[in-house]
Amino acid sequence: MMNNFRTRLTLIMIGIIGLSVLASGLIMANMFKSKHIQGLESSMVREISIIASGMKWAPPGENMSEQFDYYTRLADDLNRDTGARTTFIRPDGLVLGDSYHDPRTMDNHLQRKEVQQALSEGTGRTIRLSDTMNTNMLYVAKTVQVGQDNYVIRLAMSLASVDQSIRDLWTALIVWLLVLFLVGALVSFRVAQGMTRPLEQITAVAKRIQRMDYRARVTVVKNDEIGELGSAINAMADSLQEQMERIRRNESQLESVLDNMINGIVMIDRTGRIVLISRRAEEILGFSSKELVGRHYTDARQQHELTQLIREAFEKQSYIHDEMTFYYPEERLLELNIVPVMQDQDEFTGVLLVLQDVSAIRRLERMRSEFVANVSHELKTPVAAVKGFAETLLSGAVKDEETSRSFLQIIYDESERLNRLIGDILELSKIESRRVPLLFSPVEMGTFAAKTLQLLEAEAARKAIELKLVADGDIYVEADEDRLRQIIMNLLANGISYTPDGGKVTLIVEPVWPASYSHTAQLDDEARDDYDRIRIIIKDTGIGIPKKDLPRIFERFYRVDKARSRSSGGTGLGLSIVKHLVELHNGTIAVDSEVGVGTTFVIELPVIHP
Ligand code: ADP
């Protein structure tokens, strides 16, 4: 396009040069011709005057034939001397003599233009193509007074030489014209190029800006209009770049706000097309924004009730709040807020869907109320027993010493149980609310495990249960000693409780090396000390736990067999406390069990607590 412009500009300039050279050539040729002819003319007029004054006119009375011969001879002589064709003409137009023709054969010349002019003005002239010589001839005629009559002498000269000179002039002119043309073309091409090159550069920059490359700048430094255009484009690019940066900044701010919001956000425009989905909303809905953005909300393969609710919000253009259980990608209870978006007060531009996963909150609420119900229930049983036996005693049983002794024993046991229950509940709530910080110190596991086991020896002996310890010396762990003892005691006590007489409970302590260490390779002494965790295993040969109960045994008050737990004096809180304490040590606990064979609890604790 730019090339077209350049070509056009070049052609126009060449055209102007060509035309002016042509015009000056024409003017020059014309001037040359008319000056030449004028000069010839005046010299011919002078020649006629000289001829007229030097010649002798034949007496009019003489016979015509002689007159013709006389003038013809004269004309021939003059033609020889001057090189001009000479013609003598009588006032009535009769040709008396001529250098080229016999006057007897010639027509009357009265009507010839130069003759007419000479008769009226004294001299006359004309240029015309001569029939005989086929060249342009200049005819000049002058009247000469002979007596009373005006005779006419006419001279004619060929203009062939003049024409030839003009032709030579034109040849020279054309050669010059060509040279000028070439030079002009070259010069104008350069000039046009000089004008269009900055324009081309500016165009290229404008195109880059159009392709959103806002770093593009014009480098033309000129003080003319093109330079101004360049600076204007640069200023435009500056401001575009700045604006784009601001927009990008705002966008990324908004994006990070959206990405870090706990609530999921979905924006739907006026036409019902989804225009934005925050990262959290992607997680909650189980779809990526790539799948959903740009689609109509009814095509989004969402739960029917949600689609319904959005439709309602569109119809009413008002705020809608609801709670809904979702089953995809996982079961969740979602709180939904659908807010109509208004622009300029009253123009409806779509809706904003705010999703909040309230499953955890609701679960917690449910757990809390269940816990309260459980606690009340658990407390009620011993309290009812205490109350019942005390009443029986009061209503007379106290008099029978044996009965009252056994009743008082029950009352004592039940209140003891109540005490333990309240103690466990308080303990659990303290641990859960993390009111007591852990006091970490290095614990040497060999000695520690042996001492803990000792505390339960009497209990085990009563049931003839063998207590066994398998622990290497020199295994250290950073832990809160009291809490760690509580964990192990709880599990050992359970092991003893749920194992029939004559069984066996084993406590194993072992180091765990990082996964990068090969287990089969012999560890050298140095590497042996590189264990990063320890494993504590409590294994019994007891009644076991059915598979279906395994996932629930760490829940508060959960017991596999209520009656059995009660008779063993359990509260149903032991394993929950253990799990919490293990987690406070950043450890993990797992259980494996087979009914009638035994149960194994495996705890892993990190050695170091940063
Ligand atoms: P409890 O005070 O009833 O022992 P826990 O929270 O300590 O309460 O244990 C929860 C339930 O898990 C127990 O009631 C029992 O049914 C089961 N359980 C715990 N440890 C064992 C075990 N070593 N062998 C068999 N069952 C067990």
XYZ file of C-alpha atoms and ligand atoms in Angstrom:
637
model
C 0.000 0.000 0.000
C 2.810 2.264 1.048
C 4.637 1.215 -2.124
C 1.622 2.273 -4.121
C 1.757 5.640 -2.498
C 5.436 5.929 -3.253
C 4.882 4.892 -6.883
C 2.065 7.370 -7.253
C 4.124 10.135 -5.768
C 7.041 9.276 -8.068
C 4.785 9.175 -11.127
C 3.204 12.508 -10.284
C 6.582 14.139 -9.857
C 7.901 12.607 -13.075
C 4.738 13.721 -14.872
C 5.206 17.278 -13.680
C 8.852 17.314 -14.788
C 7.974 15.732 -18.156
C 5.170 18.188 -18.807
C 7.248 21.210 -17.935
C 10.132 20.038 -20.114
C 7.680 19.403 -22.965
C 5.992 22.742 -22.527
C 9.270 24.644 -22.496
C 10.353 22.679 -25.590
C 7.168 23.653 -27.396
C 7.488 27.296 -26.422
C 11.138 27.356 -27.490
C 10.407 25.706 -30.843
C 7.585 28.102 -31.543
C 9.603 31.140 -30.609
C 12.491 29.915 -32.686
C 10.242 29.367 -35.671
C 8.402 32.656 -35.504
C 11.611 34.654 -34.960
C 13.229 32.900 -37.919
C 10.251 33.450 -40.155
C 9.969 37.078 -39.067
C 13.611 37.665 -39.980
C 13.159 35.949 -43.329
C 10.033 37.952 -43.960
C 11.569 41.347 -43.358
C 14.602 40.522 -45.469
C 12.246 39.401 -48.243
C 10.327 42.704 -47.990
C 13.642 44.545 -48.250
C 14.613 42.432 -51.268
C 11.322 43.292 -53.028
C 11.953 46.994 -52.440
C 15.440 46.656 -53.935
C 14.101 44.684 -56.916
C 11.370 47.252 -57.448
C 13.731 50.176 -57.414
C 16.266 48.491 -59.711
C 13.979 46.997 -62.352
C 12.378 48.392 -65.407
C 8.657 47.824 -65.896
C 7.614 46.941 -69.405
C 5.415 49.516 -71.101
C 1.806 48.465 -70.822
C 1.131 48.916 -74.500
C 3.481 46.113 -75.584
C 1.953 42.873 -76.715
C 1.162 40.296 -74.003
C 3.387 37.549 -75.275
C 6.410 39.780 -75.138
C 5.485 40.999 -71.735
C 5.217 37.442 -70.455
C 8.629 36.587 -71.853
C 10.177 39.718 -70.404
C 8.913 39.193 -66.875
C 9.625 35.495 -66.969
C 13.202 36.128 -67.858
C 13.441 38.747 -65.126
C 11.962 36.332 -62.604
C 14.380 33.629 -63.647
C 17.334 35.982 -63.207
C 16.154 37.084 -59.830
C 15.587 33.499 -58.776
C 19.134 32.705 -59.710
C 20.485 35.689 -57.738
C 18.327 35.525 -54.583
C 17.310 31.856 -54.476
C 13.730 33.006 -54.088
C 10.914 32.299 -56.463
C 9.819 35.623 -57.899
C 6.406 36.391 -59.351
C 5.225 39.575 -61.050
C 1.493 40.212 -60.829
C -0.587 42.778 -62.541
C -3.116 44.854 -60.472
C -5.956 42.707 -61.917
C -4.281 39.525 -60.642
C -2.825 38.357 -63.961
C 0.568 36.744 -63.500
C 3.073 38.419 -65.765
C 6.091 36.307 -64.960
C 7.206 33.612 -62.597
C 10.485 31.838 -61.827
C 8.961 28.410 -61.836
C 6.028 28.406 -64.233
C 4.936 29.801 -67.540
C 2.623 32.726 -66.710
C 0.373 31.784 -69.607
C -0.635 28.599 -67.827
C -1.076 30.132 -64.380
C -4.450 31.163 -62.901
C -5.316 34.607 -61.834
C -3.584 35.403 -58.488
C -5.895 38.172 -57.324
C -7.507 35.970 -54.718
C -4.214 34.758 -53.247
C -4.153 35.693 -49.580
C -0.753 37.460 -49.666
C -1.820 39.393 -52.802
C -5.052 40.497 -51.240
C -3.196 41.612 -48.105
C -0.539 43.450 -50.116
C -3.193 45.274 -52.185
C -4.940 46.455 -49.046
C -2.014 46.956 -46.598
C 1.032 47.383 -48.837
C 2.655 44.091 -47.814
C 1.163 40.644 -47.327
C 2.409 37.324 -46.291
C 1.296 33.756 -45.945
C 2.702 30.295 -45.404
C 1.315 27.354 -47.257
C 2.238 24.061 -48.643
C 3.432 24.404 -52.128
C 1.698 21.995 -54.493
C 4.707 21.662 -56.673
C 7.471 21.301 -54.161
C 5.631 19.693 -51.282
C 7.317 21.899 -48.716
C 6.101 24.762 -46.666
C 6.653 28.009 -48.501
C 6.710 31.537 -47.153
C 5.086 33.902 -49.577
C 5.750 37.655 -49.154
C 4.054 40.150 -51.528
C 4.484 43.911 -51.833
C 2.779 46.488 -54.029
C 4.875 48.630 -56.289
C 3.379 51.744 -57.800
C 3.838 51.925 -61.561
C 2.153 55.048 -62.868
C -1.371 54.938 -61.580
C -1.422 51.181 -60.902
C -0.314 49.010 -58.026
C 1.648 46.072 -59.401
C 2.556 43.267 -57.002
C 5.935 41.576 -56.659
C 5.859 38.339 -54.760
C 8.814 36.363 -53.374
C 8.495 32.804 -52.102
C 11.053 30.932 -50.047
C 11.016 27.332 -48.983
C 10.807 26.821 -45.260
C 12.404 23.383 -45.556
C 15.582 24.549 -43.842
C 13.589 26.171 -41.062
C 11.597 23.008 -40.608
C 14.807 21.024 -40.589
C 16.294 23.255 -37.885
C 13.161 22.840 -35.829
C 13.297 19.065 -36.292
C 16.924 19.096 -35.120
C 15.869 21.193 -32.178
C 13.176 18.693 -31.301
C 15.584 15.791 -31.517
C 17.920 17.542 -29.145
C 14.980 18.422 -26.934
C 13.753 14.822 -26.809
C 17.198 13.548 -25.907
C 17.356 16.164 -23.188
C 13.857 15.335 -22.134
C 14.779 11.671 -21.747
C 17.875 12.481 -19.728
C 15.898 14.886 -17.564
C 13.166 12.335 -17.256
C 15.542 9.685 -15.984
C 17.271 12.049 -13.593
C 13.887 13.400 -12.466
C 12.536 9.902 -11.962
C 15.520 8.950 -9.867
C 15.369 12.125 -7.818
C 11.637 11.936 -7.274
C 11.894 8.268 -6.352
C 14.452 9.163 -3.698
C 12.352 12.055 -2.482
C 9.248 9.880 -2.336
C 11.214 7.207 -0.522
C 12.435 9.764 1.985
C 8.856 10.786 2.577
C 7.332 7.319 2.734
C 9.976 5.450 4.732
C 9.085 7.138 8.054
C 5.432 6.599 7.196
C 6.142 2.919 6.601
C 7.887 2.682 9.944
C 4.999 4.413 11.690
C 2.555 2.061 9.992
C 4.581 -0.954 11.123
C 4.565 0.324 14.707
C 0.822 0.976 14.566
C 0.309 -2.594 13.364
C 2.391 -3.966 16.228
C 0.324 -1.942 18.682
C -2.799 -3.341 17.064
C -1.387 -6.823 17.750
C -1.135 -5.726 21.406
C 2.642 -5.356 21.393
C 2.653 -2.161 23.420
C 6.432 -1.938 23.632
C 6.641 -0.923 19.963
C 7.932 2.651 19.494
C 8.564 4.887 16.486
C 12.214 5.972 16.209
C 11.728 8.663 13.533
C 13.313 11.878 14.722
C 12.059 14.663 12.500
C 10.702 18.048 13.217
C 8.006 17.920 10.574
C 4.448 16.602 10.573
C 5.664 13.023 10.199
C 7.848 13.453 13.266
C 4.809 14.784 15.098
C 2.766 11.805 13.976
C 5.549 9.539 15.285
C 5.576 11.224 18.690
C 1.780 11.095 18.818
C 1.893 7.348 18.138
C 4.581 6.922 20.798
C 2.522 8.876 23.318
C -0.470 6.712 22.468
C 1.610 3.549 22.959
C 2.895 4.917 26.304
C -0.573 5.523 27.566
C -1.847 2.192 26.222
C 1.031 0.375 27.909
C 0.381 2.145 31.180
C -3.323 1.419 31.009
C -2.730 -2.208 30.123
C -0.360 -2.535 33.052
C -2.898 -0.986 35.381
C -5.596 -3.293 34.055
C -3.311 -6.304 34.435
C -2.401 -5.262 37.963
C -6.056 -4.849 38.887
C -6.866 -8.121 37.228
C -4.202 -10.023 39.123
C -5.258 -8.390 42.382
C -8.817 -9.410 41.735
C -7.674 -12.858 40.700
C -5.655 -13.371 43.859
C -8.580 -12.161 45.960
C -10.863 -14.584 44.135
C -8.358 -17.438 44.333
C -7.846 -17.019 48.034
C -11.460 -16.706 48.999
C -12.930 -19.513 51.053
C -16.163 -19.063 49.166
C -16.496 -20.150 45.568
C -17.638 -17.468 43.138
C -19.417 -18.030 39.833
C -20.433 -15.091 37.683
C -23.183 -15.436 35.101
C -23.956 -12.645 32.659
C -27.297 -11.246 31.605
C -27.690 -13.809 28.833
C -27.094 -16.687 31.244
C -23.558 -17.416 30.094
C -20.967 -18.286 32.710
C -18.213 -15.670 32.563
C -16.097 -16.393 35.613
C -15.405 -19.264 37.978
C -13.052 -18.883 40.913
C -10.603 -21.628 41.814
C -12.530 -22.527 44.942
C -15.736 -22.799 42.917
C -13.948 -25.180 40.544
C -13.050 -27.371 43.516
C -16.522 -27.277 44.983
C -18.333 -27.956 41.702
C -15.746 -30.429 40.408
C -15.442 -28.697 37.015
C -12.617 -26.637 35.612
C -13.368 -23.138 34.415
C -12.198 -24.246 30.953
C -15.140 -26.610 30.847
C -17.680 -24.090 32.067
C -16.721 -20.556 31.108
C -18.560 -19.419 28.007
C -21.339 -21.975 28.355
C -24.894 -21.300 29.311
C -25.613 -22.255 32.901
C -28.309 -24.674 31.786
C -25.728 -26.595 29.719
C -23.308 -26.863 32.601
C -24.300 -30.373 33.750
C -25.037 -29.219 37.261
C -27.385 -30.537 39.841
C -30.911 -29.833 38.665
C -31.908 -27.930 41.818
C -29.011 -25.522 41.375
C -29.960 -24.798 37.760
C -33.523 -24.298 38.957
C -32.392 -21.866 41.653
C -30.324 -19.818 39.196
C -33.301 -19.677 36.845
C -35.410 -18.391 39.710
C -32.831 -15.716 40.497
C -32.897 -14.653 36.838
C -36.663 -14.479 36.782
C -37.081 -12.606 40.037
C -33.840 -10.676 39.804
C -33.630 -10.900 43.540
C -31.388 -12.383 46.201
C -31.761 -16.104 46.916
C -30.322 -18.053 49.805
C -30.446 -21.818 50.177
C -28.611 -24.844 51.451
C -28.198 -27.902 49.260
C -26.490 -31.268 49.407
C -24.242 -31.999 46.448
C -23.138 -35.499 45.527
C -20.514 -34.609 42.941
C -17.474 -34.568 43.110
C -18.100 -35.660 46.698
C -20.930 -35.406 49.149
C -21.074 -31.875 50.446
C -23.491 -29.528 52.051
C -23.314 -26.191 50.278
C -24.671 -22.852 51.302
C -25.755 -20.976 48.175
C -26.165 -17.240 47.862
C -27.338 -15.991 44.505
C -27.022 -12.234 44.240
C -28.366 -10.237 41.295
C -25.747 -7.859 39.909
C -27.041 -4.408 39.106
C -25.234 -1.741 37.179
C -26.058 1.944 37.416
C -28.671 1.324 40.078
C -31.191 -0.636 38.083
C -29.700 -2.300 35.024
C -29.627 -6.055 35.604
C -26.334 -7.468 34.320
C -26.425 -11.025 35.614
C -26.037 -12.950 38.834
C -23.231 -13.805 41.199
C -23.319 -17.258 42.714
C -21.491 -17.528 46.036
C -20.860 -21.092 47.183
C -19.732 -22.050 50.645
C -18.944 -25.571 51.721
C -20.660 -25.831 55.105
C -20.305 -29.608 55.451
C -17.537 -29.267 58.035
C -19.391 -26.591 59.987
C -22.615 -28.588 59.978
C -20.744 -31.788 60.854
C -19.078 -30.027 63.758
C -22.385 -28.629 64.919
C -23.907 -32.070 64.701
C -20.957 -33.628 66.518
C -21.173 -31.045 69.245
C -24.840 -31.632 69.871
C -24.336 -35.385 69.652
C -21.499 -35.050 72.120
C -23.689 -33.134 74.549
C -26.404 -35.784 74.207
C -23.846 -38.570 74.658
C -22.295 -36.937 77.695
C -25.684 -36.458 79.334
C -26.557 -40.031 78.553
C -23.250 -41.364 79.882
C -23.563 -39.326 83.057
C -27.158 -40.325 83.605
C -26.408 -44.046 83.962
C -24.043 -43.875 86.962
C -26.053 -41.056 88.542
C -29.221 -43.129 88.209
C -27.447 -46.110 89.803
C -26.137 -44.015 92.705
C -29.566 -42.468 93.212
C -31.406 -45.804 92.988
C -29.184 -47.663 95.476
C -29.114 -44.698 97.871
C -32.941 -44.598 97.791
C -33.153 -48.318 98.470
C -30.799 -47.891 101.417
C -32.825 -44.981 102.757
C -36.056 -46.900 102.488
C -34.818 -49.527 104.970
C -32.172 -51.687 103.334
C -29.605 -49.912 105.442
C -30.599 -52.075 108.372
C -29.329 -55.210 106.673
C -25.598 -54.847 107.001
C -24.637 -57.212 104.199
C -26.998 -55.646 101.683
C -26.040 -52.138 102.651
C -22.338 -53.016 102.298
C -22.815 -54.374 98.789
C -25.048 -51.401 97.841
C -22.513 -48.929 99.205
C -19.821 -50.711 97.175
C -21.921 -50.242 94.027
C -22.479 -46.585 94.899
C -18.727 -46.187 95.378
C -17.920 -47.913 92.085
C -20.439 -45.886 90.160
C -19.254 -42.592 91.596
C -15.695 -43.653 90.822
C -16.811 -44.296 87.252
C -18.549 -40.943 87.186
C -15.355 -39.343 88.377
C -13.345 -41.066 85.639
C -15.884 -40.073 83.039
C -15.845 -36.440 84.070
C -12.056 -36.576 84.239
C -11.861 -37.980 80.683
C -14.356 -35.459 79.355
C -12.396 -32.594 80.874
C -9.152 -34.061 79.551
C -10.542 -34.447 76.051
C -11.924 -30.949 75.913
C -8.627 -29.572 77.198
C -6.700 -31.445 74.491
C -9.174 -30.510 71.771
C -9.066 -26.847 72.616
C -5.267 -27.090 72.922
C -5.321 -25.215 76.176
C -2.361 -27.181 77.544
C 0.768 -26.816 75.460
C 3.008 -29.859 75.080
C 6.382 -29.811 76.813
C 8.772 -31.545 74.464
C 11.934 -33.145 75.811
C 14.152 -36.021 74.639
C 12.849 -39.348 75.839
C 14.964 -42.523 75.846
C 12.395 -45.044 74.723
C 13.954 -48.249 76.125
C 13.809 -47.181 79.775
C 10.624 -45.247 79.310
C 8.728 -48.200 77.810
C 9.963 -50.544 80.550
C 8.789 -48.165 83.309
C 5.383 -47.664 81.677
C 4.922 -51.403 81.343
C 5.723 -51.802 85.034
C 2.759 -49.601 85.984
C 0.412 -52.163 84.471
C 2.099 -55.288 85.755
C -0.307 -55.760 88.662
C -3.339 -55.419 86.377
C -1.886 -57.931 83.903
C -0.921 -60.347 86.641
C -4.498 -60.405 87.859
C -5.573 -61.751 84.469
C -2.466 -63.885 84.071
C -1.564 -61.912 80.947
C 2.014 -61.885 79.806
C 3.434 -58.401 79.200
C 6.339 -58.323 76.764
C 8.661 -55.504 75.719
C 10.710 -55.499 72.530
C 12.841 -52.354 72.351
C 16.408 -51.583 71.308
C 18.337 -49.350 73.637
C 19.350 -45.879 72.526
C 16.176 -44.908 70.698
C 15.359 -41.299 71.409
C 12.334 -39.234 70.551
C 11.263 -35.696 71.323
C 7.938 -35.900 73.148
C 5.866 -34.670 76.067
C 6.705 -37.491 78.491
C 3.421 -37.428 80.453
C 1.336 -37.431 77.269
C 3.397 -40.186 75.716
C 2.916 -42.274 78.869
C -0.816 -41.575 78.689
C -0.921 -42.801 75.057
C 0.937 -46.051 75.765
C -0.874 -46.754 79.066
C -4.254 -46.287 77.436
C -3.477 -48.714 74.644
C -1.857 -51.256 76.980
C -4.823 -51.035 79.372
C -7.203 -51.635 76.462
C -5.055 -54.574 75.375
C -5.259 -56.091 78.833
C -9.005 -55.353 79.139
C -9.952 -56.874 75.797
C -7.713 -59.923 76.069
C -8.946 -63.060 77.829
C -7.001 -64.446 80.794
C -3.709 -66.087 79.880
C -3.223 -63.943 76.770
C -0.312 -61.809 75.765
C 0.223 -58.067 75.234
C 3.400 -56.902 73.489
C 4.924 -53.434 73.308
C 7.421 -52.911 70.490
C 9.514 -49.772 69.929
C 11.611 -49.451 66.750
C 13.285 -46.754 64.683
C 12.020 -45.869 61.187
C 14.484 -44.689 58.593
C 13.610 -42.312 55.763
C 12.144 -43.968 52.686
C 15.328 -43.184 50.734
C 17.235 -45.695 52.910
C 17.162 -49.175 51.554
C 15.638 -51.554 54.077
C 17.452 -54.596 52.845
C 20.924 -53.101 52.845
C 22.994 -53.411 55.977
C 22.965 -50.060 57.717
C 26.342 -48.975 59.011
C 26.648 -47.529 62.506
C 26.460 -43.965 61.389
C 23.379 -44.515 59.250
C 21.655 -46.313 62.091
C 21.390 -43.016 63.950
C 19.712 -41.319 60.980
C 16.202 -42.614 61.733
C 13.731 -39.744 61.546
C 10.725 -41.404 63.155
C 9.961 -44.062 65.714
C 7.262 -46.711 65.610
C 5.420 -47.871 68.739
C 3.408 -51.086 68.311
C 0.936 -52.402 70.904
C -0.212 -55.866 70.008
C -2.579 -58.195 71.903
C -3.976 -61.661 71.444
C -7.450 -60.513 72.460
C -11.000 -60.597 71.138
C -10.299 -58.270 68.232
C -12.497 -55.647 66.606
C -14.887 -56.393 63.723
C -13.793 -54.769 60.410
C -16.923 -52.630 60.180
C -16.193 -51.001 63.553
C -12.536 -50.275 62.861
C -13.056 -46.865 61.244
C -15.168 -45.656 64.142
C -13.312 -46.761 67.255
C -11.501 -43.433 67.600
C -14.842 -41.594 67.875
C -15.896 -40.365 71.265
C -18.058 -42.790 73.237
C -17.868 -45.351 70.473
C -17.713 -48.883 71.800
C -17.929 -52.127 69.945
C -19.658 -53.846 72.834
C -21.260 -51.445 75.322
C -21.847 -53.973 78.106
C -18.313 -55.313 77.922
C -16.828 -51.836 77.965
C -18.906 -50.928 80.991
C -17.920 -54.031 82.894
C -14.259 -53.270 82.198
C -14.827 -49.753 83.535
C -14.166 -48.067 80.180
C -15.536 -44.662 79.294
C -15.411 -44.921 75.501
C -13.143 -41.875 75.406
C -9.726 -43.522 75.725
C -8.986 -43.976 71.995
C -10.206 -40.486 71.141
C -7.831 -39.044 73.684
C -5.011 -41.214 72.315
C -5.654 -40.104 68.740
C -5.663 -36.440 69.707
C -2.441 -36.782 71.664
C -0.722 -38.590 68.798
C -1.798 -35.830 66.442
C -0.477 -33.191 68.828
C 2.880 -34.967 68.423
C 2.463 -34.725 64.642
C 2.248 -38.486 64.537
C -0.111 -41.018 63.019
C -2.047 -43.914 64.501
C -3.393 -46.935 62.664
C -5.197 -50.054 63.776
C -5.463 -53.526 62.404
C -7.478 -56.281 63.987
C -8.939 -59.702 63.479
C -11.814 -60.945 65.587
C -10.667 -63.720 67.959
C -7.017 -63.295 66.977
C -5.980 -59.937 68.305
C -5.564 -56.230 67.706
C -2.514 -54.199 66.712
C -2.174 -50.427 67.112
C 0.720 -48.807 65.269
C 1.863 -45.293 66.162
C 4.523 -43.376 64.259
C 6.052 -40.234 65.742
C 8.611 -37.850 64.281
C 11.882 -37.763 66.210
C 12.391 -34.001 65.998
C 9.848 -31.208 66.475
C 11.058 -28.047 64.861
P -13.217 -47.938 76.325
O -13.103 -47.039 77.458
O -14.569 -48.478 76.111
O -12.142 -48.946 76.237
P -11.827 -46.774 74.112
O -12.033 -45.514 73.438
O -10.539 -47.017 74.774
O -13.052 -46.977 75.121
O -12.089 -47.911 73.059
C -13.209 -47.846 72.235
C -13.696 -49.203 71.872
O -12.748 -49.874 71.011
C -13.796 -50.089 73.027
O -15.041 -50.017 73.645
C -13.607 -51.487 72.439
O -14.821 -51.974 71.971
C -12.702 -51.241 71.284
N -11.300 -51.582 71.634
C -10.332 -50.722 71.995
N -9.148 -51.390 72.184
C -9.387 -52.680 71.889
C -8.567 -53.871 71.879
N -7.267 -53.841 72.206
N -9.159 -55.051 71.532
C -10.466 -55.089 71.200
N -11.299 -54.008 71.213
C -10.752 -52.822 71.556
